[in-house]
Coordinates of C-alpha atoms and ligand atoms in Angstrom, one line a residue:
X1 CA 13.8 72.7 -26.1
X2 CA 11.4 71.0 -24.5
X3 CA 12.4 67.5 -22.5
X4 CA 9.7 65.1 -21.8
X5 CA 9.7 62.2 -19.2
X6 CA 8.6 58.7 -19.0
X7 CA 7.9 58.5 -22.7
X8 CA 7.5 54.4 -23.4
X9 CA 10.0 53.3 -25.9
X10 CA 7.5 50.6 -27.2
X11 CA 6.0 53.7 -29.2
X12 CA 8.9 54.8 -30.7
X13 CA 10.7 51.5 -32.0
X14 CA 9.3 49.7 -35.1
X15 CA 9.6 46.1 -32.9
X16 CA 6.7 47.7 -30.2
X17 CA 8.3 46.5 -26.9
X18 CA 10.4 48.8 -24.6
X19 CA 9.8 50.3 -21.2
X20 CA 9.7 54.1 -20.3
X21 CA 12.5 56.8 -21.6
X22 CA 13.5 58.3 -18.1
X23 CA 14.1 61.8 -20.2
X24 CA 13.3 62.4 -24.6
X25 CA 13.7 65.4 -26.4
X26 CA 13.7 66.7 -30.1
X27 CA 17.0 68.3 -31.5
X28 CA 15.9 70.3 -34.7
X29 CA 19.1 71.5 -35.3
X30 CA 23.0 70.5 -35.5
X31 CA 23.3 73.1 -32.4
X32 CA 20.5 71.7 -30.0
X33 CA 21.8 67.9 -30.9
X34 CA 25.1 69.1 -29.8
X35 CA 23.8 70.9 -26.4
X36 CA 21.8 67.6 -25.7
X37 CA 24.8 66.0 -26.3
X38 CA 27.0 67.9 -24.2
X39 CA 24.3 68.9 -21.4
X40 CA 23.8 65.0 -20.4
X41 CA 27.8 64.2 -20.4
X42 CA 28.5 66.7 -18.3
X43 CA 25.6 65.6 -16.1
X44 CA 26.9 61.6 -16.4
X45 CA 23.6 60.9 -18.0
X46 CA 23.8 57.9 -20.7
X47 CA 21.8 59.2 -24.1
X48 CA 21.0 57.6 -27.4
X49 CA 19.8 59.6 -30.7
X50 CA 16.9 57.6 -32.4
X51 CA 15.7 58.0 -35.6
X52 CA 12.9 56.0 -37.0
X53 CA 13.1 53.4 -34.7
X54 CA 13.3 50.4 -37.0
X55 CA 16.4 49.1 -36.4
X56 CA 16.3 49.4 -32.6
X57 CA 15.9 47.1 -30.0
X58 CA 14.6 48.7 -26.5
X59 CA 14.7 46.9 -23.3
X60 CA 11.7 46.3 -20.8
X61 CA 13.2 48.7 -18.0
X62 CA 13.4 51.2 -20.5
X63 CA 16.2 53.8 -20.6
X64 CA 17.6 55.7 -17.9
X65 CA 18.6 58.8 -19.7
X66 CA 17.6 61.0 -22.4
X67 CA 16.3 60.0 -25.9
X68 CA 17.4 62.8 -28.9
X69 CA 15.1 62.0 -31.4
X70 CA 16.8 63.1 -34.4
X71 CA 14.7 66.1 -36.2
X72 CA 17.0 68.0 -38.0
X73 CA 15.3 68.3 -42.1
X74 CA 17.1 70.1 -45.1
X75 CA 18.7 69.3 -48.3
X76 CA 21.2 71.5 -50.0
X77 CA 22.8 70.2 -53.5
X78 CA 26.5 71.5 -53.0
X79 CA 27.8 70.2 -56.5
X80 CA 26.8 69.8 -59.8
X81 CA 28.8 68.6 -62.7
X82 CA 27.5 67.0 -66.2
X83 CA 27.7 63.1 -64.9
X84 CA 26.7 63.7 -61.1
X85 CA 25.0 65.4 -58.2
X86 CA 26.4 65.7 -55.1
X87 CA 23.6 66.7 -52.3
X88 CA 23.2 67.1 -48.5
X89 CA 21.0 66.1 -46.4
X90 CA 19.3 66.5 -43.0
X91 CA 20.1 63.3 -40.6
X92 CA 16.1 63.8 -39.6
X93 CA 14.3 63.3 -43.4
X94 CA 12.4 60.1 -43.7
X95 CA 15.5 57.9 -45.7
X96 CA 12.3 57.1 -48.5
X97 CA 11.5 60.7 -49.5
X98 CA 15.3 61.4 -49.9
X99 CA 15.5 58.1 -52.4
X100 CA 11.9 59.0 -54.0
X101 CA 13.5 63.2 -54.4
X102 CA 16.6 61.4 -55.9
X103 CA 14.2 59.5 -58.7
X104 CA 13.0 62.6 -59.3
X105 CA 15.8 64.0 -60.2
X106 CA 16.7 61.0 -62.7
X107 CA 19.7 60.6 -60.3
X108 CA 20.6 57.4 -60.0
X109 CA 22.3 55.4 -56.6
X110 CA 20.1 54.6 -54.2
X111 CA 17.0 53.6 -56.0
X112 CA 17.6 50.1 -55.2
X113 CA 17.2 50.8 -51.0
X114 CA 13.8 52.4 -51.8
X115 CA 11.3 51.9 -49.0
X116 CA 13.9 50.9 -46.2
X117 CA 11.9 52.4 -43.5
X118 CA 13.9 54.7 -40.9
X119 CA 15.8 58.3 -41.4
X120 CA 18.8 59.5 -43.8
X121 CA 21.3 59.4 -40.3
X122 CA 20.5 56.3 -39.6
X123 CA 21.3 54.7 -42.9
X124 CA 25.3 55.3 -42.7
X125 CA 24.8 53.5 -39.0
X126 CA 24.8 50.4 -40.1
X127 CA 25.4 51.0 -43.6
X128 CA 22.5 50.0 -44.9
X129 CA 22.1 47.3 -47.9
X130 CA 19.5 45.6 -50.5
X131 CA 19.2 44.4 -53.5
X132 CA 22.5 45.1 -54.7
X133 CA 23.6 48.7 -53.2
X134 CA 25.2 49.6 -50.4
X135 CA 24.6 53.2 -48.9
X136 CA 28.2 53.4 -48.2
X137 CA 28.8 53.3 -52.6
X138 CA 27.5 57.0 -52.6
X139 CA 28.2 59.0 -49.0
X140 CA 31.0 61.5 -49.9
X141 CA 31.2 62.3 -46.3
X142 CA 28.9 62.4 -43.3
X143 CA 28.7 65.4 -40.7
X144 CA 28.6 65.1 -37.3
X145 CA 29.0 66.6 -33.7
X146 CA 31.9 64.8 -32.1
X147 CA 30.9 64.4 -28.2
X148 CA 34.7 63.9 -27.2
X149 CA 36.0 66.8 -28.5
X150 CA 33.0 69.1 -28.3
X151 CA 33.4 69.9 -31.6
X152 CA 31.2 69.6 -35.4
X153 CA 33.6 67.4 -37.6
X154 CA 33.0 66.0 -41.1
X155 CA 34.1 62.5 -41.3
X156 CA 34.9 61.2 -44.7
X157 CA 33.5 57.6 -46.8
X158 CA 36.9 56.3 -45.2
X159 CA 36.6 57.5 -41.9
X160 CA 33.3 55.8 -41.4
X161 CA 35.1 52.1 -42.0
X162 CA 32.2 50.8 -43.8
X163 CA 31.7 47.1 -44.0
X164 CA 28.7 44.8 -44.0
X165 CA 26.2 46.3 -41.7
X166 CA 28.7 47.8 -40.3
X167 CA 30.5 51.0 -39.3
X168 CA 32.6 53.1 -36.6
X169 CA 29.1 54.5 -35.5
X170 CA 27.7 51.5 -34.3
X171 CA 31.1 49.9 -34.2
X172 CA 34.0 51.4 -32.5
X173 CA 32.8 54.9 -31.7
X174 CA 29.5 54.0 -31.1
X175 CA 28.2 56.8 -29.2
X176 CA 30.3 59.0 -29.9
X177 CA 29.2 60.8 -33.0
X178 CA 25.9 62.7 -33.4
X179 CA 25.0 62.4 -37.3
X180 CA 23.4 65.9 -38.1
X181 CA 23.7 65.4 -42.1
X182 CA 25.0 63.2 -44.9
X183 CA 26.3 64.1 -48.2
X184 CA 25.6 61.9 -51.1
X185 CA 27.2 61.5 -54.6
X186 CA 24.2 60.7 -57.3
X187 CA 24.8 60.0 -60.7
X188 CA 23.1 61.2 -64.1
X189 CA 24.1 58.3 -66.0
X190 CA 21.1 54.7 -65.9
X191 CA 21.5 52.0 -63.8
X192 CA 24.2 49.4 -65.0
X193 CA 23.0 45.7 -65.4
X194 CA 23.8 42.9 -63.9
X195 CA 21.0 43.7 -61.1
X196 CA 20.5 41.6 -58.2
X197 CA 18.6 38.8 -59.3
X198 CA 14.9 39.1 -58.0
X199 CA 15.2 42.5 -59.5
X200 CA 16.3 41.4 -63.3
X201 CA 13.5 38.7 -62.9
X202 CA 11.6 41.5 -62.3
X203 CA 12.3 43.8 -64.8
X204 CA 12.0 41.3 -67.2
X205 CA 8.0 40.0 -66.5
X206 CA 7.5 43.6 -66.8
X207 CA 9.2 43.5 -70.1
X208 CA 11.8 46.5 -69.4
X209 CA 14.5 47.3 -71.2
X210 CA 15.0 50.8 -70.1
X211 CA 16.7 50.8 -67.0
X212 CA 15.6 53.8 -65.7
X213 CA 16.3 54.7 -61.6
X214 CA 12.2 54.5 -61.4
X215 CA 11.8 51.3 -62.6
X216 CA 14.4 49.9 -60.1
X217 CA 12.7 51.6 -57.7
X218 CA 9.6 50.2 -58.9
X219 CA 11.0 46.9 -58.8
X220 CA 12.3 47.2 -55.3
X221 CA 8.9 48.4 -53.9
X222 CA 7.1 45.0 -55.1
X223 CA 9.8 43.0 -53.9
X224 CA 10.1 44.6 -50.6
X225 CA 5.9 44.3 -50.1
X226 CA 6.0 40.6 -51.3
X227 CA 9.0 39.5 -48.7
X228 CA 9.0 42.2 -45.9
X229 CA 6.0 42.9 -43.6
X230 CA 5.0 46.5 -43.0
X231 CA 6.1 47.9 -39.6
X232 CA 3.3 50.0 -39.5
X233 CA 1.2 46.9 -39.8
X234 CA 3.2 43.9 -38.4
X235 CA 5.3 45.0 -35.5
X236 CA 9.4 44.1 -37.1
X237 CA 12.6 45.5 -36.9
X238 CA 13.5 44.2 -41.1
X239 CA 15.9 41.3 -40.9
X240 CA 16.6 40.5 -37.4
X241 CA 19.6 38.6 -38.0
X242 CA 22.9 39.5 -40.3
X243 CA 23.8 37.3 -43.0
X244 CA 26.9 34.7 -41.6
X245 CA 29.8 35.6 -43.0
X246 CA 31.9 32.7 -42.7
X247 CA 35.5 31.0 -43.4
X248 CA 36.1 29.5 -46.6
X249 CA 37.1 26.0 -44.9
X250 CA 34.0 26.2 -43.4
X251 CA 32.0 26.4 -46.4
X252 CA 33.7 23.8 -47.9
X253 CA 32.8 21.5 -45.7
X254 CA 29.2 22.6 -45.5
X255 CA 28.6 23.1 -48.8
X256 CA 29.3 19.2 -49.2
X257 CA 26.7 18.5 -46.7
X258 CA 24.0 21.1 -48.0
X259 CA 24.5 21.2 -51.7
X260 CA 21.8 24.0 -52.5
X261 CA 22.8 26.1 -49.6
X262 CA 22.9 29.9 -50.9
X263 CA 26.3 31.8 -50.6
X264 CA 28.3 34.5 -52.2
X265 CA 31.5 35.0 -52.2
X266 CA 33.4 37.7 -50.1
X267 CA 37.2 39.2 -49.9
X268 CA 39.7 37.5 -47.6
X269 CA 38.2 34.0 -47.9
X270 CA 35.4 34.6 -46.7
X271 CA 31.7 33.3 -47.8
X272 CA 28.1 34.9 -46.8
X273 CA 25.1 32.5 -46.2
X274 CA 21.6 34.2 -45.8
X275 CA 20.6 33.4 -42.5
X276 CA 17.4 33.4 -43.4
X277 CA 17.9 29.4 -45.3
X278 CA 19.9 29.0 -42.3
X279 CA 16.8 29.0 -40.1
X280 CA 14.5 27.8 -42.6
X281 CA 16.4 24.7 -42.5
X282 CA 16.0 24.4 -38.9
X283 CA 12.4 24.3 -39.1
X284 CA 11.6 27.6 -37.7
X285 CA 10.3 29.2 -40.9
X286 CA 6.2 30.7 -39.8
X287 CA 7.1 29.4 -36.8
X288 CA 5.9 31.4 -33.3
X289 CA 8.7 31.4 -30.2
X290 CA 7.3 33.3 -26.9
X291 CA 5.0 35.8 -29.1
X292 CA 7.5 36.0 -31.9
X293 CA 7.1 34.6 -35.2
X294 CA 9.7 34.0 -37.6
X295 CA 8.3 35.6 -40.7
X296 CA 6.8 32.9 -43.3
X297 CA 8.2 34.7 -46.6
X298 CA 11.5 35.3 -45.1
X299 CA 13.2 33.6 -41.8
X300 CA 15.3 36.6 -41.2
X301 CA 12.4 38.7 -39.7
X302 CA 10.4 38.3 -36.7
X303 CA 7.6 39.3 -36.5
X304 CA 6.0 40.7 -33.0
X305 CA 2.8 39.0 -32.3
X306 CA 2.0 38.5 -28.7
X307 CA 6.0 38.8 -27.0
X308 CA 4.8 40.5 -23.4
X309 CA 8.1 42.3 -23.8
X310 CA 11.9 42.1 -24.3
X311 CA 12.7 39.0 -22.3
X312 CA 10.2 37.0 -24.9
X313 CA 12.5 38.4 -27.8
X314 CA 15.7 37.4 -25.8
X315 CA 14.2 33.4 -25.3
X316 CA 13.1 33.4 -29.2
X317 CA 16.8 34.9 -30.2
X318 CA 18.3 32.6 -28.4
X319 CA 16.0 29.6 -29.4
X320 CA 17.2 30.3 -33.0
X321 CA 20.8 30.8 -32.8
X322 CA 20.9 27.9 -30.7
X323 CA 18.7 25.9 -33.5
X324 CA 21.9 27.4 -36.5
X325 CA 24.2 26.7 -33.2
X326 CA 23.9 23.2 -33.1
X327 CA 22.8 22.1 -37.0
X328 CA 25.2 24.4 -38.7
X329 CA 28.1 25.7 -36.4
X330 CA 27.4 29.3 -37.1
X331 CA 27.1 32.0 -34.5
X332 CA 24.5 34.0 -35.9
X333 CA 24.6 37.9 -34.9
X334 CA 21.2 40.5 -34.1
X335 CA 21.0 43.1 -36.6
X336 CA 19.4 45.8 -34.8
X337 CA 21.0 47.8 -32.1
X338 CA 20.0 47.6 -28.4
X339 CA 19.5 50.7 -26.8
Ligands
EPU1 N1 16.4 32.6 -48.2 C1 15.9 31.4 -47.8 N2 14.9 31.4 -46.8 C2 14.5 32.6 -46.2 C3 15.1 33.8 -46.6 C4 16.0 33.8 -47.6 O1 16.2 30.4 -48.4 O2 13.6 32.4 -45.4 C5 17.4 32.7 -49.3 C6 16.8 33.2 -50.6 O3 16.2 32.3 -51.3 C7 18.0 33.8 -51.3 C8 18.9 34.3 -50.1 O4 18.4 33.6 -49.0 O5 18.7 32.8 -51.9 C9 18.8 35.8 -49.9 O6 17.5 36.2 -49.6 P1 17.0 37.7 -49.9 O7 17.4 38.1 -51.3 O8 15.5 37.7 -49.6 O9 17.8 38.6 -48.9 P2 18.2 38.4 -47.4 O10 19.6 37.8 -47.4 O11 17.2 37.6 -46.6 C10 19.3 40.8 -47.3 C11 19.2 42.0 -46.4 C12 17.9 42.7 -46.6 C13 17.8 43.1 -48.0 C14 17.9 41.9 -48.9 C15 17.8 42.2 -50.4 C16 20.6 41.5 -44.5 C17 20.7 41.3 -43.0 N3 19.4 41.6 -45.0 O12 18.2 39.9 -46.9 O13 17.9 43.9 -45.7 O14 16.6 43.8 -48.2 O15 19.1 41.2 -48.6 O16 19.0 42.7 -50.8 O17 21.7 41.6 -45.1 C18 17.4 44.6 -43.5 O18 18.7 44.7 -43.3 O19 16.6 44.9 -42.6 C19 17.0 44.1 -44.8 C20 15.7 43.9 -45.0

C-alpha cells in the first residue's frame, strides 16, 4: 500500500478548504482498511476514512494522521425471492451508480436519494435522507471492521441506531467502525404514492401515472439540479445545517407568531422546521458571510465563494446560528462532519 504525505485536504472535500493530510492512503480491500486501521492505533496516530468528501468539513491545519480513502468496489446480490432483492455492496462505489444499477434492475428503494453525491459507506453515516426515503428503510445490515476488538463484525439495521441524520457511526462509536460494505433490501413491487410533495407535483406536469423507480428517479434529478448546486461546480457540502427538531410547546408558541412556518410532525412530541425558512427569514437567503454564500434557491447550503479557509466558514456558521439564535430560539446543528 502505498502512503502519501502532505496531501491538502481542500482537494478531497466537496466544500474546497482544508490544510495538508500529514499521511493518506487507499484501502482497496476489507483487509488493507483493517491494517490501516490497526497499524495507526498501535502507533497512537488519529485516522479518519473518507469517502467522497461531501459531507466533510476539513480544518485549515489540516490533519495530523492518516487519511483511508475508502476504495473498496463490488456488488454481490446474496438473496432473491419473488417480491425483493437483497444486494451487497462495496463501501467505496460512487452511492449514484449503485441507485442508477438498482433502476436498472426495476428495484425499487432508493430511487428517491438518486444523485446524492458521495460513496455507498458513507450513506449509512449519517443516514442519509431526501425526498421521502431514508437509507436506513432498506440496509439489512452493514459490515465493518471493528478497531476495538480487531475484529470484522456485521452490525445489523438496529445496531446502527438510525435516526435523523444520525447514527452510532457518527454518533456514539464514531470512529470506531470501518464500513467495508452494506447490504441492501430492494423491492420488485412500484413505488407507493403519497410521494413527497415536490415530487407528486412533479410527476404530475409530466403527466405520469406509472410510478415506475425511473421516473422517481427522474423526478429527483430535476429537483435536485433546480435546488442544489453542483459540487463539482459550486464548492458545497449539500445542506449545511440539519433540520431543528424541536419540542412541541415550542412550536406552539411559534407557530402563533409565524403562521406559515413549515413543519412536520415527529414521534415523542417533537416537530421538524426546515432550517432553511429558518434563515430565510433572517434575511440571509443569497446572502455572502466571509466568502460564504448562503445558497439563493435554498438557505440550507453554503455555498464556497471566496472563504480563505476554515476560520471564514466558522464566522459565517456562527453568524447564522446566532441570526436563528436570537429571532427564533433554535440552536441550529452543522450537518457535515469535521474531520
Ligand atoms: N424552505 C424555505 N427556504 C429555504 C429552503 C427551504 O422556506 O431556503 C422550505 C421549503 O419551502 C419547504 C421546506 O423548507 O417547505 C423543506 O425544503 P426542501 O424540501 O427543499 O428540503 P430541505 O429541508 O431544505 C432536506 C434535506 C435534503 C433533502 C431535502 C429533500 C436535511 C438537512 N436536508 O432539505 O438533504 O434533499 O430535504 O428531501 O434534512 C443533504 O442532507 O445534504 C440534503 C440535500
Amino acid at each position: 500500500m502505498d502512503i502519501h504525505t502532505d496531501i491538502p485536504l481542500k482537494n478531497y472535500t466537496t466544500m474546497h478548504i482544508g490544510g495538508p493530510a500529514k499521511f493518506m492512503a487507499d484501502a482497496h480491500t476489507p483487509q488493507e482498511l483493517s491494517e490501516l486501521m490497526m497499524r495507526a492505533k498501535s502507533q497512537n496516530m488519529p485516522y479518519f476514512i473518507l469517502g467522497g468528501g461531501s459531507n466533510t468539513i476539513a480544518h485549515d491545519e489540516g490533519f495530523a494522521g492518516i487519511i483511508i480513502r475508502m476504495m473498496i468496489k463490488g456488488y454481490s446480490v446474496v438473496a432473491e425471492t419473488a417480491g425483493d432483492i437483497t444486494i451487497q455492496v462495496g463501501a467505496g462505489e460512487i452511492w449514484d451508480d449503485f441507485v442508477q444499477r438498482t433502476i436498472a434492475m426495476h428495484a425499487s428503494g432508493v430511487e428517491a436519494l438518486s444523485a446524492i453525491p458521495g460513496t455507498v459507506g458513507a450513506a449509512p453515516v449519517q443516514n442519509i435522507g431526501a425526498y421521502g426515503q431514508e437509507v436506513a428503510d432498506t440496509i439489512v445490515s452493514v459490515d465493518a471492521f471493528d478497531s476495538q476488538t480487531n475484529q470484522f463484525v456485521t452490525l445489523k439495521n438496529l445496531d446502527c441506531d438510525f435516526g435523523y441524520r444520525s447514527s452510532i457511526f457518527r454518533g456514539l462509536d464514531a470512529g470506531r467502525y470501518g464500513i467495508t460494505s452494506v447490504t441492501f433490501r430492494l423491492f420488485k413491487t412500484a413505488p407507493q404514492p403519497p410521494f413527497y410533495e415536490a415530487v407528486q407535483r412533479y410527476l404530475d406536469q409530466k403527466g405520469a401515472t406509472i410510478y415506475t423507480p425511473e421516473a422517481i428517479r427522474d423526478a429527483v434529478i430535476a429537483i435536485r439540479a433546480e435546488k442544489l448546486p453542483d459540487p463539482t461546480q459550486l464548492p458545497n457540502a449539500g445542506s449545511f445545517f440539519k433540520n431543528a427538531v424541536i419540542e412541541n410547546w415550542q412550536f406552539s408558541e411559534l407557530i402563533a407568531q409565524y403562521s406559515t412556518m413549515p413543519n412536520y410532525e415527529m414521534a415523542n412530541q417533537k416537530r421538524k422546521i426546515p432550517t432553511g425558512w429558518l434563515i430565510e427569514q433572517c434575511g440571509l437567503k443569497g446572502q455572502v458571510l466571509h466568502g460564504m454564500r448562503v445558497h439563493d434557491k435554498n438557505a440550507l447550503v453554503l455555498i464556497n465563494e471566496s472563504a480563505t479557509g476554515y476560520a471564514d466558514l466558522a464566522a459565517a456558521r456562527e453568524e447564522i446560528r446566532a441570526a436563528v439564535r436570537t429571532k427564533f430560539h433554535i440552536e441550529i446543528e452543522q450537518e457535515p462532519l469535521e474531520l
